[in-house]
PDB file of C-alpha atoms and ligand atoms in Angstrom:
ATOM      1  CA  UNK D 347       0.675  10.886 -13.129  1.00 95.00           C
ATOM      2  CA  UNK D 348       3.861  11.780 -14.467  1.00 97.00           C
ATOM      3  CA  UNK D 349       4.791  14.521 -16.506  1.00 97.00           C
ATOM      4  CA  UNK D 350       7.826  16.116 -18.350  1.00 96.00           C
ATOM      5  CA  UNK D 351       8.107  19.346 -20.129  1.00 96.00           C
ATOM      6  CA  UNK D 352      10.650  20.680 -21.842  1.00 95.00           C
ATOM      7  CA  UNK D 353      13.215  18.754 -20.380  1.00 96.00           C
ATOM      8  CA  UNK D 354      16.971  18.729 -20.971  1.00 95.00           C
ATOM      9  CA  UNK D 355      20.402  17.547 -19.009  1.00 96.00           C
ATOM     10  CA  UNK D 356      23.391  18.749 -20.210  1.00 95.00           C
ATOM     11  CA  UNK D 357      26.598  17.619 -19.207  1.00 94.00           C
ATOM     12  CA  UNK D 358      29.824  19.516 -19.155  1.00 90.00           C
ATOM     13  CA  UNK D 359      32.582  17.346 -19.938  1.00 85.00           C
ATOM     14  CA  UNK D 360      35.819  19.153 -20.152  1.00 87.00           C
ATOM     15  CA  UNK D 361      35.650  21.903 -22.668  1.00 87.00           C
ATOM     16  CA  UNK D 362      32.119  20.350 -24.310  1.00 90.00           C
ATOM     17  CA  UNK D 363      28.337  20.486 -23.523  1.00 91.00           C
ATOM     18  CA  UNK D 364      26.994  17.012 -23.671  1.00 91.00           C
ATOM     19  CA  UNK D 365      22.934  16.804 -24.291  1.00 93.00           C
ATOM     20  CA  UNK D 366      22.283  13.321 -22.436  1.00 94.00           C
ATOM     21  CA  UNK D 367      18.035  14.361 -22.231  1.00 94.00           C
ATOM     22  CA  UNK D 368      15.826  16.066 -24.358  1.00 94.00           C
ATOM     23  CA  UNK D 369      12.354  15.176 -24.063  1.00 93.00           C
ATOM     24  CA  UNK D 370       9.824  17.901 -25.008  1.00 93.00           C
ATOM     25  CA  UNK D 371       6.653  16.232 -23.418  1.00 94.00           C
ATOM     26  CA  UNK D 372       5.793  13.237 -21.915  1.00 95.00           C
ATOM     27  CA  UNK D 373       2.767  11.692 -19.938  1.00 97.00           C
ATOM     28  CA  UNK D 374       2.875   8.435 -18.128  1.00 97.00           C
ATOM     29  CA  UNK D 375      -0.686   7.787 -16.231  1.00 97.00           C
ATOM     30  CA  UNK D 376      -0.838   6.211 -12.844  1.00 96.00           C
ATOM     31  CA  UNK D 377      -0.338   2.174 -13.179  1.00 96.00           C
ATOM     32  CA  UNK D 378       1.259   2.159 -16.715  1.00 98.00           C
ATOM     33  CA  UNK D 379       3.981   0.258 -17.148  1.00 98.00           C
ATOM     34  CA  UNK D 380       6.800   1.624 -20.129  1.00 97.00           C
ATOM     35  CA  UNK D 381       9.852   0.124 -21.247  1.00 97.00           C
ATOM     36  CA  UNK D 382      12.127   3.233 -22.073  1.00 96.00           C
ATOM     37  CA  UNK D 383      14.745   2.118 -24.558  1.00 95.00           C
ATOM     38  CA  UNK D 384      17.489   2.726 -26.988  1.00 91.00           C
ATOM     39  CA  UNK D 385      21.215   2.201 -27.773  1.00 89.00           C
ATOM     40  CA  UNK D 386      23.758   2.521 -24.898  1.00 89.00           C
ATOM     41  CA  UNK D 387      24.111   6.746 -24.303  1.00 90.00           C
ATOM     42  CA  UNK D 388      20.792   7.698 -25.602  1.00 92.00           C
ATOM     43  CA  UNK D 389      20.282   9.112 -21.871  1.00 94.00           C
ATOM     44  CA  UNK D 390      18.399   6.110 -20.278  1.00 95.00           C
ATOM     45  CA  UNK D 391      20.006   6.646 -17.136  1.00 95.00           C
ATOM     46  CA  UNK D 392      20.313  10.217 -16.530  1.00 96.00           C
ATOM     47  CA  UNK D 393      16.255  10.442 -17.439  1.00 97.00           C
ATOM     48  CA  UNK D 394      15.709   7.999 -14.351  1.00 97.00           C
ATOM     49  CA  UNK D 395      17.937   9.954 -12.431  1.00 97.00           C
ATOM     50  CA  UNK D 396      16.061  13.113 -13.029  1.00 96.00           C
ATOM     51  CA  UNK D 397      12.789  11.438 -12.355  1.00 97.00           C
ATOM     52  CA  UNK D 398      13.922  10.627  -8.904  1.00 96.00           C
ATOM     53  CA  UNK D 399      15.226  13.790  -8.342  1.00 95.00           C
ATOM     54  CA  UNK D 400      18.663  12.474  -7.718  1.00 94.00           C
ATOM     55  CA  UNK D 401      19.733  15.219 -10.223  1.00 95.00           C
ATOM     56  CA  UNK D 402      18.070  18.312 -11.876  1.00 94.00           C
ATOM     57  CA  UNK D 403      17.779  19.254 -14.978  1.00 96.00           C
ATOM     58  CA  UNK D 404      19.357  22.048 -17.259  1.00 96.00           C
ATOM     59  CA  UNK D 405      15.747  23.140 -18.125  1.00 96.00           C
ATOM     60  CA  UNK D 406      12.082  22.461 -17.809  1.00 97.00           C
ATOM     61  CA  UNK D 407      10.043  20.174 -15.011  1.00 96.00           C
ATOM     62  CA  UNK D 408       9.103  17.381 -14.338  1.00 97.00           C
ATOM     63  CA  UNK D 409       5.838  16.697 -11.840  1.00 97.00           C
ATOM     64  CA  UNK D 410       4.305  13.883 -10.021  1.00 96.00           C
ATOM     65  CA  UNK D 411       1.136  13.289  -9.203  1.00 95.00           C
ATOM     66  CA  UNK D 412       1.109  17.577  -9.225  1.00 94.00           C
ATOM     67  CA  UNK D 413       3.785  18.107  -7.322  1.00 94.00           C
ATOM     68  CA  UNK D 414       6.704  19.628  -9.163  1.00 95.00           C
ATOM     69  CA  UNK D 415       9.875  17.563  -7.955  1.00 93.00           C
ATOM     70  CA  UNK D 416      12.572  19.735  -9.966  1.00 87.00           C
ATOM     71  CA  UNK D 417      11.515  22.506  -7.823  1.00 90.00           C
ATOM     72  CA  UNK D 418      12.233  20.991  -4.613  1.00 93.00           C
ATOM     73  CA  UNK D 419      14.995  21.591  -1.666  1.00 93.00           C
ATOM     74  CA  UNK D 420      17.196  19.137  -1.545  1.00 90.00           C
ATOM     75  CA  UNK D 421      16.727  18.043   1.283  1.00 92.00           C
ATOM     76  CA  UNK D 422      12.362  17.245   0.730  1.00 92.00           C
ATOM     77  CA  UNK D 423      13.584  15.642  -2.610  1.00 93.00           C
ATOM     78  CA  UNK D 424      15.461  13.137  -0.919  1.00 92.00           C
ATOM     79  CA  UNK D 425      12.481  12.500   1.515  1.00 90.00           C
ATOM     80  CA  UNK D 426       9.951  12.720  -1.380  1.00 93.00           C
ATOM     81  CA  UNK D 427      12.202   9.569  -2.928  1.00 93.00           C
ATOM     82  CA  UNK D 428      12.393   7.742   0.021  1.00 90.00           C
ATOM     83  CA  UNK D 429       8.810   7.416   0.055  1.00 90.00           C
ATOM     84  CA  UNK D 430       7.408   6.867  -3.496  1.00 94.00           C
ATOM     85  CA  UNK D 431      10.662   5.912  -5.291  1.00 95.00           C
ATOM     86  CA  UNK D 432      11.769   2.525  -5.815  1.00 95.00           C
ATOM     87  CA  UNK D 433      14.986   2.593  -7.953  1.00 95.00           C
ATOM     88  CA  UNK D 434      16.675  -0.374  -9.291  1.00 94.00           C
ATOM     89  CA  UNK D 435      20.069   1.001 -10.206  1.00 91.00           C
ATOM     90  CA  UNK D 436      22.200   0.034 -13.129  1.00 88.00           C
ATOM     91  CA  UNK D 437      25.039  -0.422 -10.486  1.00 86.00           C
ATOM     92  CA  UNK D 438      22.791  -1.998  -7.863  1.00 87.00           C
ATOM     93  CA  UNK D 439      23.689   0.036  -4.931  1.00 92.00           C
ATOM     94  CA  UNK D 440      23.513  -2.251  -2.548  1.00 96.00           C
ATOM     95  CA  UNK D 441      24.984  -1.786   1.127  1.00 97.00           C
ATOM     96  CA  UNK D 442      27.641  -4.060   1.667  1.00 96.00           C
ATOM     97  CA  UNK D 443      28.255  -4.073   4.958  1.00 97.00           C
ATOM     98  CA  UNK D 444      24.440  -5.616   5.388  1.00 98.00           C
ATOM     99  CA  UNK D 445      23.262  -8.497   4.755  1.00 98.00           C
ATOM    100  CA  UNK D 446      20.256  -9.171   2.038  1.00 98.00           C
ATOM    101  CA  UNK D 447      17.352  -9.270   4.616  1.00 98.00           C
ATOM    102  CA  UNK D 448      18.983  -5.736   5.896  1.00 98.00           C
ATOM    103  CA  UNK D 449      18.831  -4.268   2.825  1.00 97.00           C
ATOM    104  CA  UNK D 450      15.366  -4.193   2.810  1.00 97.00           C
ATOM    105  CA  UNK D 451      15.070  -3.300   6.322  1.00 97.00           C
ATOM    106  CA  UNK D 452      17.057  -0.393   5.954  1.00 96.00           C
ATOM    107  CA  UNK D 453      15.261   1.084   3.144  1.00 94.00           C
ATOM    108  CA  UNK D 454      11.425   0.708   4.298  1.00 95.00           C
ATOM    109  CA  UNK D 455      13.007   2.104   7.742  1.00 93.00           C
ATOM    110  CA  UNK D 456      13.750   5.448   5.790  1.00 87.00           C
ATOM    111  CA  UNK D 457       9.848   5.613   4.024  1.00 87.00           C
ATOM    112  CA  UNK D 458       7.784   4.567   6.772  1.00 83.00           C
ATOM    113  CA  UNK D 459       5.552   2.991   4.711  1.00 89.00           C
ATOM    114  CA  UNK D 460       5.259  -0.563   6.060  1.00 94.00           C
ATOM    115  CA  UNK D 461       4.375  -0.609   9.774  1.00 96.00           C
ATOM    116  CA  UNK D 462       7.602  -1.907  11.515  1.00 96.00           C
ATOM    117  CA  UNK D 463       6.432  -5.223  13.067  1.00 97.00           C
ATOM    118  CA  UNK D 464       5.432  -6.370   9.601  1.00 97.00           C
ATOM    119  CA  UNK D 465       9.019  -5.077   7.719  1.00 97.00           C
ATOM    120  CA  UNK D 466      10.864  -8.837   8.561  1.00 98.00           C
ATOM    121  CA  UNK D 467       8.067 -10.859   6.890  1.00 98.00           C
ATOM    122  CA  UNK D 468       7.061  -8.715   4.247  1.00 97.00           C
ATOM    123  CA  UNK D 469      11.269  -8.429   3.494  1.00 97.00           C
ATOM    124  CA  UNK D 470      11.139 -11.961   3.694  1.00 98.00           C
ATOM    125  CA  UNK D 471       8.137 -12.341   1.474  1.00 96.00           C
ATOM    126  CA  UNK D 472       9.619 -10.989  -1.651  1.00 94.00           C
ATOM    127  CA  UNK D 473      12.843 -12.507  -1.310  1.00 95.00           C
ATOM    128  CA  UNK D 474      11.035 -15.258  -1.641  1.00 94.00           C
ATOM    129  CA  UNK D 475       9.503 -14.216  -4.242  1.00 90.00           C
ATOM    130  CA  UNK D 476      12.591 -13.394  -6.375  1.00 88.00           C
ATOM    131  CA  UNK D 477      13.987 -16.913  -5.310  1.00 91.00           C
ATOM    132  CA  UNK D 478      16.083 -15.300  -2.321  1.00 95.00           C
ATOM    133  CA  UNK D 479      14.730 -17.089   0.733  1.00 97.00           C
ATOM    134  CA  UNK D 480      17.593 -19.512   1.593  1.00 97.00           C
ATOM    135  CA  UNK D 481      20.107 -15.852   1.071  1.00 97.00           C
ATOM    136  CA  UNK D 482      18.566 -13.561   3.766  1.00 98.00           C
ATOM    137  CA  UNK D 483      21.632 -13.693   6.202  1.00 98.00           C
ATOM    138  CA  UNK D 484      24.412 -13.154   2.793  1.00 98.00           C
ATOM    139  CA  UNK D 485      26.439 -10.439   2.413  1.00 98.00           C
ATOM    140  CA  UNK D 486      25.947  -8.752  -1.280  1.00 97.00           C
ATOM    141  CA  UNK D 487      29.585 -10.013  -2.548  1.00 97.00           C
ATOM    142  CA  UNK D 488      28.389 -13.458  -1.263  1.00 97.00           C
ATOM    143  CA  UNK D 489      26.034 -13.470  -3.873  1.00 96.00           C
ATOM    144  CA  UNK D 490      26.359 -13.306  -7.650  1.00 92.00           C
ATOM    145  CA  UNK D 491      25.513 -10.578  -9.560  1.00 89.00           C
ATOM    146  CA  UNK D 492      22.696 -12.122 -10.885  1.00 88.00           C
ATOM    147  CA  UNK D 493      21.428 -12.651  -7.353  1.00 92.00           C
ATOM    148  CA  UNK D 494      21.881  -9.359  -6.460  1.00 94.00           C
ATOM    149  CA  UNK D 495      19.929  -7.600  -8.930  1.00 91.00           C
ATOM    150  CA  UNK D 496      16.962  -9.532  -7.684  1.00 92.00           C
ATOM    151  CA  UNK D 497      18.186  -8.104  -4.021  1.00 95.00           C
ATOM    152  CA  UNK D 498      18.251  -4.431  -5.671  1.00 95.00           C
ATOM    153  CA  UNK D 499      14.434  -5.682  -7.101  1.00 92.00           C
ATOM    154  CA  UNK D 500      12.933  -6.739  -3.471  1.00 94.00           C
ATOM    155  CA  UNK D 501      14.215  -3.901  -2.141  1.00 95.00           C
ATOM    156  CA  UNK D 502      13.076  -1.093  -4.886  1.00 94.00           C
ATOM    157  CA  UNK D 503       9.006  -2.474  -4.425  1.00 93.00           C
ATOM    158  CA  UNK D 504       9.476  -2.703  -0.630  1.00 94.00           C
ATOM    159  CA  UNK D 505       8.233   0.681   0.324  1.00 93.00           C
ATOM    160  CA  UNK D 506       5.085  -0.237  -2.056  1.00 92.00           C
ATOM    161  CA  UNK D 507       5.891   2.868  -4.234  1.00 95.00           C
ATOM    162  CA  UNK D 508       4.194   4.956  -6.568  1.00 95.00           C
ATOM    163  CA  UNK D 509       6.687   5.424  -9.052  1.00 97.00           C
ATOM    164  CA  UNK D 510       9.143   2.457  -9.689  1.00 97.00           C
ATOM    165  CA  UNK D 511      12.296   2.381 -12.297  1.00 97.00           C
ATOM    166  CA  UNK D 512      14.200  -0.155 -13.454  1.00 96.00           C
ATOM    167  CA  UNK D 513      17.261   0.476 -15.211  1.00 96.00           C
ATOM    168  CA  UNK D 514      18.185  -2.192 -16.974  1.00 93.00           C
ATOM    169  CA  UNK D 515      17.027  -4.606 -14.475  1.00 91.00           C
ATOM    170  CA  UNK D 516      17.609  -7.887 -15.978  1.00 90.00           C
ATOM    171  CA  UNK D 517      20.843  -7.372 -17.663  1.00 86.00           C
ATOM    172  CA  UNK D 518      22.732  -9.794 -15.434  1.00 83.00           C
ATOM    173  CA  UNK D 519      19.980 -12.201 -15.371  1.00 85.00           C
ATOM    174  CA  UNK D 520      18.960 -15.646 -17.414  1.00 88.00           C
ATOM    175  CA  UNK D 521      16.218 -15.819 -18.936  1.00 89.00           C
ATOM    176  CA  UNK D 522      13.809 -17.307 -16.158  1.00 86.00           C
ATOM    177  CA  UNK D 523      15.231 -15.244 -13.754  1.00 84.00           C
ATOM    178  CA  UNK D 524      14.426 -12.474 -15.791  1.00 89.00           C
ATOM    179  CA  UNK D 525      11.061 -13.534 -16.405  1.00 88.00           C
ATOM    180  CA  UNK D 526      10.483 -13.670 -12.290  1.00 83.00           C
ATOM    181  CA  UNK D 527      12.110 -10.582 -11.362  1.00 85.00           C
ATOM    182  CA  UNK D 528       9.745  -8.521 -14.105  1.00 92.00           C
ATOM    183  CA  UNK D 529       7.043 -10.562 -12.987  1.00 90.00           C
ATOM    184  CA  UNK D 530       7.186  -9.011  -9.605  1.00 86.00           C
ATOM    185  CA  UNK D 531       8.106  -5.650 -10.611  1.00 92.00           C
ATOM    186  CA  UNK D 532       5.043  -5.707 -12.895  1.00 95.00           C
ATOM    187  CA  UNK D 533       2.730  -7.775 -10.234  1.00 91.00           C
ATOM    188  CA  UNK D 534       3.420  -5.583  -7.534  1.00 86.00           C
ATOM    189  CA  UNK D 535       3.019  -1.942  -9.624  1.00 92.00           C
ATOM    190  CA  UNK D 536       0.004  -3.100 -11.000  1.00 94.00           C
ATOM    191  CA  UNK D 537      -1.453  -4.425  -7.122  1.00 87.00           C
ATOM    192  CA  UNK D 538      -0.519  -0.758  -6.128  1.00 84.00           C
ATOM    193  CA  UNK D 539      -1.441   1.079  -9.528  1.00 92.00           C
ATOM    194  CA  UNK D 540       2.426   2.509  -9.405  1.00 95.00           C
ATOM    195  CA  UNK D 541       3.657   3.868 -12.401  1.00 98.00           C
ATOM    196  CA  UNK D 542       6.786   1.256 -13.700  1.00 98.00           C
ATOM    197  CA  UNK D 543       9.226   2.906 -15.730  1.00 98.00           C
ATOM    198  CA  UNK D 544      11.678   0.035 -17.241  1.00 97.00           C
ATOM    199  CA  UNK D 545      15.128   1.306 -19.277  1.00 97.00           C
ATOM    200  CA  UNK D 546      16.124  -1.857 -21.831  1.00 94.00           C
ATOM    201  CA  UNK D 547      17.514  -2.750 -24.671  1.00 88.00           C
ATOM    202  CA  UNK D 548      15.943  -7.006 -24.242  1.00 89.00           C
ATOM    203  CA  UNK D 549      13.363  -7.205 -26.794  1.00 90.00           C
ATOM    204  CA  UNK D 550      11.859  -9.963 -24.328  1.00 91.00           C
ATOM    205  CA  UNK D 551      11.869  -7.597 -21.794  1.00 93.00           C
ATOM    206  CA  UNK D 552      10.247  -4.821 -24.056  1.00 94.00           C
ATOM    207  CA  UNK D 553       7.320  -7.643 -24.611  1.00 94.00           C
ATOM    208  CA  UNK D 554       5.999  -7.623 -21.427  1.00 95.00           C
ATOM    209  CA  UNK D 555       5.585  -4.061 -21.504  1.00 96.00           C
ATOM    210  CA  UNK D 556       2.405  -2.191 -22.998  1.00 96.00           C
ATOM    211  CA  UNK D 557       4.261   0.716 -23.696  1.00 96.00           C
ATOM    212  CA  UNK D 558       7.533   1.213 -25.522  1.00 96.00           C
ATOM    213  CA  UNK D 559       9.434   4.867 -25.654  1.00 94.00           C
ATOM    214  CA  UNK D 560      12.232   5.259 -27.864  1.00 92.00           C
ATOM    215  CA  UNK D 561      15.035   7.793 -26.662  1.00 88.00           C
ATOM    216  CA  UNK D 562      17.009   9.051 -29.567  1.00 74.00           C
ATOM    217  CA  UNK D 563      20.670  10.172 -29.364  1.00 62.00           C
ATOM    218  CA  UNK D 564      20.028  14.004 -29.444  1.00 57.00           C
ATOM    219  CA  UNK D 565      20.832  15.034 -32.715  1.00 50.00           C
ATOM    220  CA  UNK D 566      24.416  16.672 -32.725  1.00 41.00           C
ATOM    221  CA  UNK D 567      24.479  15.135 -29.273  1.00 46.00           C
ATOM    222  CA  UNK D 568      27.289  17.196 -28.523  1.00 44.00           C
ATOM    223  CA  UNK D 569      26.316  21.063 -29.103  1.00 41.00           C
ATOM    224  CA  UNK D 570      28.800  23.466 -28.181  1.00 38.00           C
ATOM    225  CA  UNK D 571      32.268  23.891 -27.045  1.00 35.00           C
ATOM    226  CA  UNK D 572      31.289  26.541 -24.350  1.00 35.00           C
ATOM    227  CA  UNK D 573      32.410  29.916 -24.463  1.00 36.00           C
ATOM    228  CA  UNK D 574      33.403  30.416 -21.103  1.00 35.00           C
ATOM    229  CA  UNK D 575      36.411  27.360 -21.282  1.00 33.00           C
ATOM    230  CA  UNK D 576      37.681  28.649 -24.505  1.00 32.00           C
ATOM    231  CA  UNK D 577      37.643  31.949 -22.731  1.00 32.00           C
ATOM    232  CA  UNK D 578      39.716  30.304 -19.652  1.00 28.00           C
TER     233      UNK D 578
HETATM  234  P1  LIG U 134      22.314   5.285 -21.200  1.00 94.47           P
HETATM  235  O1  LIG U 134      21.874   4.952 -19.823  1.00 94.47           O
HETATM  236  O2  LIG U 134      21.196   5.271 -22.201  1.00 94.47           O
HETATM  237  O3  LIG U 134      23.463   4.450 -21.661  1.00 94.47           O
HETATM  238  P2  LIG U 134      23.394   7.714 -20.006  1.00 94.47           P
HETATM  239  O4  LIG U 134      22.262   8.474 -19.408  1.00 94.47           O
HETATM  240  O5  LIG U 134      24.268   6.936 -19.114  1.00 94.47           O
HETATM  241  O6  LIG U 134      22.825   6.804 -21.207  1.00 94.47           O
HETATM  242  O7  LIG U 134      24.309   8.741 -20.803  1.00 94.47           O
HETATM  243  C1  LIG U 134      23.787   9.680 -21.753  1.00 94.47           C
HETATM  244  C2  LIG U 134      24.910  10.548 -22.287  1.00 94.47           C
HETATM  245  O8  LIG U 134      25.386  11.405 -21.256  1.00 94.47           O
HETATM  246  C3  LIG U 134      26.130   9.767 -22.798  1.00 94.47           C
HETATM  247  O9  LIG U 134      26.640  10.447 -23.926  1.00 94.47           O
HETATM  248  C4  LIG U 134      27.087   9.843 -21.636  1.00 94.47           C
HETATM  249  O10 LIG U 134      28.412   9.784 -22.093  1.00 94.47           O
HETATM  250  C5  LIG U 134      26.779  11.210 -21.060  1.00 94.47           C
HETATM  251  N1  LIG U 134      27.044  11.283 -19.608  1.00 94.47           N
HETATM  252  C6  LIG U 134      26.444  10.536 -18.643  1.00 94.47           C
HETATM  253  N2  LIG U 134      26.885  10.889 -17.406  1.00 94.47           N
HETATM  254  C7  LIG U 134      27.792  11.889 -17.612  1.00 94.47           C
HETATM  255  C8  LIG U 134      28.585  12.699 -16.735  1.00 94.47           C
HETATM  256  N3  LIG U 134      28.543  12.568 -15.398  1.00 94.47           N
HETATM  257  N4  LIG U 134      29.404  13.632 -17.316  1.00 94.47           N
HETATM  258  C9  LIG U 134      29.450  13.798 -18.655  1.00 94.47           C
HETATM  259  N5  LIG U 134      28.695  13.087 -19.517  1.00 94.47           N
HETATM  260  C10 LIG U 134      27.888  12.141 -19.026  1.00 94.47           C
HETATM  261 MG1  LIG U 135      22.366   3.410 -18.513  1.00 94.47          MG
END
């Protein structure tokens, strides 16, 4: 289970404090899967990033399965990630200096979760299954950027995690391409009961999902010109 409380990120940008999250409380039960929308700045994003713990919030905590990952070091945050996380990021994050097949390798060689003689044919499996299989040996720039957001997909469920997000996931893709890649985002976090957190703003996309959260613009998203600059 996930859970927020009183959750904010603030950004500083010069001399202004920008609220990107604000989410007083929120509960997401193990296997549901949630579309997390709204318009372009509404703080899609930087919520992900905060649930993987890739940055921490101004205030308040946020806890899976009853383990409080604001709290954490650093450094057991990043290990925590590497083994439940799967993250489809906006900018893909591929490694390009590896090919497709190695992308996957790399990443369930960092969680441990798939016993190493199976990693090649399980890799291979759901490149397959996101219409990869003749692309295992390409580079990322070989590809198209279509193509590689289903790489960034095979490679997110890899580790078989508990928590998987999506942001914006399909937004390079057609529309049967979309359809496959959600298919096995949704296939595979339902086989595992993983939690699937999807950020969109594709209606079609939103369809699929049994659960829809709106994220609002913060009202008077930016608060304050802080003290402390003007004082500067
Ligand atoms: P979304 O993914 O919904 O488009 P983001 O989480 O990217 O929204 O951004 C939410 C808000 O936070 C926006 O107003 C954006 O400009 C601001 N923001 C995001 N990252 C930073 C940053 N590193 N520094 C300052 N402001 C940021
Ligand atoms: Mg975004």
């Amino acid at each position: 289970m996930l859970e927020l409380a009183s959750l904010s990120k603030k950004y500083r940008d010069g001399s202004q404090t920008v609220v990107a999250v604000a989410v007083e409380r929120l509960t997401v039960k193990a296997g549901e899967q949630v579309a997390l929308t709204g318009p372009s700045g509404s703080g899609k994003t930087t919520l992900l990033h905060l649930i993987s713990g890739l940055l921490t919030p101004t205030s308040g905590e946020i806890k899976f399965d009853n383990i409080a990952v604001s709290a954490m070091p650093e450094t057991w945050r990043d290990a925590w990630r590497a083994k439940h996380v799967g993250y489809v990021f906006q900018k893909l994050n591929l490694l390009a200096g590896l090919s497709v097949l190695d992308n996957l390798l790399v990443a369930m060689s960092f969680a441990g979760a798939v016993p190493k003689p199976d990693r090649r044919s399980w890799g291979k499996q759901l490149l397959a299954q996101v219409g990869l299989a003749d692309r295992l040996n390409s580079l990322p720039h070989q590809l198209s950027t279509g193509e590689q957001q289903r790489v960034a997909i095979a490679r997110a469920v890899a580790n078989k995690p508990r928590l998987i997000l999506a942001d914006e996931p399909t937004a390079s893709l057609d529309q049967a391409n979309a359809n496959k890649a959600m298919a096995l985002l949704q296939q595979l976090a339902q086989e595992s009961g993983s939690i699937l957190l999807v950020a969109t703003h594709d209606r079609e996309i939103m369809s699929l999902l049994p659960r829809i959260i709106p994220l609002r613009q913060p009202e008077g998203q930016v608060t304050s010109y802080a003290a402390d600059d003007c004082l500067a």
